[in-house]
Coordinates of C-alpha atoms and ligand atoms in Angstrom, one line a residue:
X1 CA -13.6 -23.4 25.8
X2 CA -14.6 -22.5 29.5
X3 CA -16.6 -19.4 30.3
X4 CA -13.7 -17.9 32.2
X5 CA -11.4 -18.4 29.2
X6 CA -14.0 -16.9 26.9
X7 CA -14.3 -13.9 29.2
X8 CA -10.6 -13.4 29.5
X9 CA -10.2 -13.6 25.7
X10 CA -13.0 -11.0 25.4
X11 CA -11.3 -8.7 27.9
X12 CA -7.9 -9.1 26.1
X13 CA -9.5 -8.3 22.8
X14 CA -11.3 -5.3 24.3
X15 CA -8.0 -4.1 25.8
X16 CA -6.3 -4.5 22.5
X17 CA -9.0 -2.5 20.8
X18 CA -8.5 0.3 23.3
X19 CA -4.7 0.2 23.1
X20 CA -4.4 0.0 19.3
X21 CA -4.9 3.4 17.7
X22 CA -2.9 2.6 14.6
X23 CA -4.6 1.5 11.4
X24 CA -2.6 -0.8 9.3
X25 CA -2.7 -0.4 5.5
X26 CA -1.0 -3.0 3.5
X27 CA 0.0 -2.2 -0.2
X28 CA -0.1 -5.7 -1.8
X29 CA -0.1 -7.1 -5.4
X30 CA 1.2 -10.5 -6.4
X31 CA 3.0 -9.2 -9.4
X32 CA 6.1 -7.1 -9.2
X33 CA 6.5 -3.6 -10.7
X34 CA 2.9 -2.4 -10.4
X35 CA 3.9 0.4 -8.1
X36 CA 3.6 -1.0 -4.5
X37 CA 6.6 0.8 -3.2
X38 CA 5.9 4.0 -5.0
X39 CA 2.4 4.0 -3.6
X40 CA 3.4 3.0 -0.1
X41 CA 6.1 5.7 0.3
X42 CA 4.1 8.6 -1.3
X43 CA 0.8 7.8 0.3
X44 CA 2.7 7.7 3.7
X45 CA 4.1 11.1 2.7
X46 CA 0.7 12.6 2.0
X47 CA -0.9 11.1 5.1
X48 CA 2.2 12.1 7.2
X49 CA 2.2 15.7 5.8
X50 CA -1.5 16.1 6.8
X51 CA -0.8 14.6 10.2
X52 CA 2.1 16.9 10.8
X53 CA 0.1 20.0 9.7
X54 CA -2.8 19.1 11.9
X55 CA -0.8 17.9 14.9
X56 CA 2.0 20.5 14.9
X57 CA 4.0 18.5 17.6
X58 CA 7.1 17.4 15.8
X59 CA 8.8 16.2 18.9
X60 CA 6.6 13.1 19.4
X61 CA 6.9 10.0 17.3
X62 CA 5.4 10.5 13.8
X63 CA 1.8 9.5 13.6
X64 CA 2.5 7.9 10.3
X65 CA 4.9 5.0 9.8
X66 CA 6.0 3.5 6.4
X67 CA 7.1 -0.1 6.9
X68 CA 8.8 -2.3 4.4
X69 CA 8.9 -6.1 4.8
X70 CA 10.8 -7.2 1.7
X71 CA 14.2 -8.8 2.2
X72 CA 15.9 -6.2 0.1
X73 CA 14.8 -3.2 2.3
X74 CA 13.7 -1.1 -0.7
X75 CA 11.9 1.3 1.5
X76 CA 14.9 2.0 3.6
X77 CA 17.1 2.9 0.6
X78 CA 14.4 5.3 -0.6
X79 CA 13.6 7.0 2.7
X80 CA 17.2 7.2 3.9
X81 CA 17.9 9.4 0.8
X82 CA 15.2 11.9 1.8
X83 CA 16.3 15.1 3.7
X84 CA 15.2 14.6 7.4
X85 CA 13.1 17.7 7.5
X86 CA 11.3 16.6 4.3
X87 CA 10.3 13.2 5.7
X88 CA 6.8 13.5 7.3
X89 CA 6.8 9.9 8.6
X90 CA 9.0 7.5 10.4
X91 CA 10.1 4.4 8.6
X92 CA 11.1 0.9 9.5
X93 CA 12.2 -2.1 7.4
X94 CA 11.9 -5.6 8.8
X95 CA 13.7 -7.5 6.0
X96 CA 11.0 -10.2 6.6
X97 CA 12.0 -10.6 10.2
X98 CA 8.9 -11.3 12.4
X99 CA 7.8 -9.6 15.5
X100 CA 9.0 -6.1 14.6
X101 CA 5.7 -4.8 13.3
X102 CA 3.5 -5.6 16.3
X103 CA 5.4 -3.4 18.6
X104 CA 5.1 -0.4 16.3
X105 CA 1.4 -1.1 15.6
X106 CA 0.7 -1.1 19.4
X107 CA 2.5 2.1 20.0
X108 CA -0.2 4.6 21.0
X109 CA 1.4 7.5 19.2
X110 CA 1.0 5.8 15.8
X111 CA -2.1 6.4 13.7
X112 CA -1.3 4.9 10.3
X113 CA 1.1 2.2 9.4
X114 CA 1.5 1.9 5.7
X115 CA 3.2 -1.4 4.7
X116 CA 5.1 -2.0 1.5
X117 CA 5.2 -5.7 0.6
X118 CA 7.1 -7.8 -2.0
X119 CA 5.4 -9.6 -4.9
X120 CA 4.7 -13.2 -4.2
X121 CA 4.5 -15.1 -7.4
X122 CA 5.8 -18.3 -5.8
X123 CA 2.4 -19.4 -4.4
X124 CA 1.3 -23.0 -3.6
X125 CA -0.4 -24.2 -6.9
X126 CA -2.3 -26.9 -4.9
X127 CA -3.9 -24.6 -2.4
X128 CA -7.6 -25.1 -2.4
X129 CA -10.0 -22.2 -3.0
X130 CA -10.3 -20.2 0.3
X131 CA -7.1 -21.8 1.8
X132 CA -4.0 -19.8 2.3
X133 CA -2.0 -20.0 -1.0
X134 CA 1.1 -18.2 0.3
X135 CA 3.1 -21.4 0.9
X136 CA 6.2 -21.7 3.1
X137 CA 8.8 -19.1 2.9
X138 CA 10.3 -16.2 4.8
X139 CA 8.3 -13.7 2.6
X140 CA 5.1 -15.8 3.1
X141 CA 5.5 -15.6 6.9
X142 CA 6.2 -11.9 6.8
X143 CA 3.1 -11.4 4.6
X144 CA 0.9 -13.4 6.9
X145 CA 2.1 -11.4 9.9
X146 CA 1.0 -8.2 8.4
X147 CA -2.2 -9.5 6.8
X148 CA -3.2 -10.7 10.3
X149 CA -3.4 -7.1 11.5
X150 CA -4.3 -5.3 8.3
X151 CA -7.3 -2.9 8.4
X152 CA -7.2 -2.1 4.6
X153 CA -5.3 -3.2 1.6
X154 CA -4.3 -1.0 -1.4
X155 CA -4.0 -3.2 -4.6
X156 CA -2.2 -1.5 -7.5
X157 CA -3.2 -2.4 -11.0
X158 CA -2.0 -1.0 -14.3
X159 CA -3.9 0.0 -17.4
X160 CA -1.7 -2.6 -19.2
X161 CA -3.2 -6.1 -18.7
X162 CA 0.0 -7.5 -17.4
X163 CA -1.1 -7.0 -13.8
X164 CA -4.8 -7.8 -14.0
X165 CA -4.8 -11.5 -13.2
X166 CA -2.5 -10.9 -10.3
X167 CA -4.8 -8.1 -8.9
X168 CA -7.6 -10.5 -9.0
X169 CA -5.6 -13.3 -7.4
X170 CA -4.5 -11.0 -4.7
X171 CA -8.1 -10.0 -3.9
X172 CA -9.9 -13.3 -4.4
X173 CA -7.3 -15.7 -2.9
X174 CA -5.5 -13.6 -0.3
X175 CA -7.7 -10.6 0.9
X176 CA -11.3 -11.9 0.6
X177 CA -10.7 -15.2 2.5
X178 CA -9.2 -13.1 5.3
X179 CA -12.0 -10.5 5.3
X180 CA -9.6 -7.6 4.6
X181 CA -11.3 -4.6 3.0
X182 CA -9.5 -3.4 -0.1
X183 CA -9.1 -0.5 -2.5
X184 CA -7.9 -1.0 -6.1
X185 CA -5.5 1.8 -7.2
X186 CA -4.9 2.3 -11.0
X187 CA -1.3 3.2 -11.5
X188 CA 0.8 4.3 -14.5
X189 CA -2.0 5.7 -16.7
X190 CA -0.1 7.5 -19.4
X191 CA -1.9 10.7 -20.3
X192 CA 0.3 11.2 -23.4
X193 CA 0.0 7.8 -24.9
X194 CA -3.6 7.0 -23.8
X195 CA -4.9 10.4 -24.8
X196 CA -8.5 9.3 -25.3
X197 CA -8.3 7.0 -22.2
X198 CA -9.4 3.9 -24.1
X199 CA -7.0 1.7 -22.1
X200 CA -7.8 3.5 -18.8
X201 CA -11.6 2.9 -19.4
X202 CA -10.9 -0.7 -20.1
X203 CA -9.2 -1.3 -16.8
X204 CA -11.9 0.8 -15.0
X205 CA -14.6 -1.4 -16.6
X206 CA -12.8 -4.6 -15.6
X207 CA -12.5 -3.4 -11.9
X208 CA -16.2 -2.2 -11.8
X209 CA -17.5 -5.5 -13.4
X210 CA -16.0 -7.3 -10.4
X211 CA -17.5 -4.7 -8.0
X212 CA -14.1 -3.9 -6.5
X213 CA -13.9 -0.5 -4.8
X214 CA -11.3 1.7 -6.5
X215 CA -9.8 5.1 -6.3
X216 CA -11.9 7.1 -8.8
X217 CA -9.0 8.4 -10.8
X218 CA -5.6 6.8 -11.7
X219 CA -2.1 7.7 -10.7
X220 CA -0.6 9.0 -13.9
X221 CA 2.7 7.9 -15.3
X222 CA 5.2 10.8 -15.0
X223 CA 9.0 10.6 -15.4
X224 CA 9.3 12.6 -12.2
X225 CA 8.2 9.4 -10.3
X226 CA 10.8 7.2 -12.0
X227 CA 13.7 9.1 -10.5
X228 CA 12.1 9.6 -7.0
X229 CA 13.7 6.5 -5.6
X230 CA 17.3 7.4 -6.6
X231 CA 16.8 11.1 -5.9
X232 CA 15.3 10.5 -2.5
X233 CA 12.2 12.6 -3.2
X234 CA 8.6 12.3 -2.1
X235 CA 5.5 13.8 -3.8
X236 CA 5.1 16.1 -0.9
X237 CA 8.4 17.8 -2.1
X238 CA 7.3 18.2 -5.7
X239 CA 6.7 21.7 -7.0
X240 CA 3.2 23.1 -6.6
X241 CA 2.9 23.9 -10.3
X242 CA 2.6 22.1 -13.7
X243 CA 3.1 18.4 -14.0
X244 CA 4.7 18.0 -10.6
X245 CA 1.5 19.4 -9.0
X246 CA -0.6 16.9 -11.0
X247 CA 1.7 14.1 -10.0
X248 CA 1.3 15.1 -6.3
X249 CA -2.4 15.4 -6.5
X250 CA -2.7 11.8 -7.7
X251 CA -1.3 10.5 -4.5
X252 CA -3.2 13.0 -2.4
X253 CA -6.4 11.5 -3.9
X254 CA -5.2 8.0 -2.9
X255 CA -4.5 9.1 0.6
X256 CA -7.9 10.8 0.9
X257 CA -9.8 7.8 -0.5
X258 CA -7.8 5.6 1.9
X259 CA -8.9 7.7 4.8
X260 CA -12.5 7.4 3.7
X261 CA -12.3 3.6 3.8
X262 CA -10.8 3.5 7.4
Ligands
ATP1 N1 3.1 6.5 -11.6 C1 4.3 6.2 -12.1 N2 4.9 7.0 -13.0 C2 6.1 6.7 -13.4 N3 6.9 5.6 -12.9 C3 6.3 4.9 -12.0 C4 5.0 5.1 -11.5 N4 4.8 4.2 -10.5 C5 5.8 3.4 -10.5 N5 6.8 3.8 -11.3 C6 8.1 3.2 -11.6 O1 7.9 1.8 -11.9 C7 8.9 1.0 -11.3 C8 8.1 -0.1 -10.4 O2 7.5 0.6 -9.4 P1 7.6 0.1 -7.8 O3 9.0 -0.2 -7.5 O4 6.9 1.1 -7.0 O5 6.8 -1.2 -8.0 P2 6.7 -2.4 -7.0 O6 5.3 -3.0 -7.1 O7 7.1 -2.0 -5.6 O8 7.7 -3.5 -7.5 P3 8.4 -4.7 -6.7 O9 7.3 -5.8 -6.7 O10 9.5 -5.1 -7.6 O11 8.7 -4.3 -5.3 C9 9.8 1.9 -10.6 O12 10.9 2.1 -11.4 C10 9.0 3.1 -10.3 O13 9.8 4.3 -10.3
MG2 MG1 8.6 -2.6 -4.3

């Protein structure tokens, strides 16, 4: 590469760094059902609520954007059901189409783009260690596009072992080779069934053995979350008392820890 090309690349990169104010947080886990969409939407709600409170200017584009890249457009169905005045973020779904996210990310009004992704069990079994295992598919291309610009990944795991291997795979095979910082989020701790926290402590120990950074406390399993999608509710709309308050606090903690990592 000539010196002039190197210099122009450096200038382009510097210009990008100045222009891009948004941080991209990708919620990713190879296995389905660990809570990616629930975490993406509610963390965006908590981050968006704080931004609205501190910003005060509701006429401008929202500083927080929730984006969904799955083909089904899960996020859209959820967010479209939320009352407009209760939605403290903008949302967009790409349905795995490329080139939609970059324009949002480079919009100077945006501060946080929280991206919900689909599971990706259909990986390339022959991919060598350190090589991209995502294979060839529309989902794989959409994932690669967001991973390219990700500043942080949130990786959900459950106390039940069913998601542990996929959590490790996501971190070791997808995030670490790309140098993307990550934060493990324990979801679905059942305070009723796991009263003495035996299962919770097992998953915490498993995460800590691997030196993975994690949100200190889990998101608890509450029925209120199960109906949030069909009811079009966000944790920021939950009541400020009883279980609903606890449920809301769990996501506030995720949003706060996420901010500390950025
Ligand atoms: N903390 C929780 N308490 C109760 N229910 C939860 C909790 N987190 C997620 N759920 C429920 O578990 C199911 C799976 O969650 P979600 O859809 O967020 O997972 P996902 O990782 O996005 O799944 P997919 O890979 O299929 O997109 C949903 O029915 C959701 O309502
Ligand atoms: Mg989902």
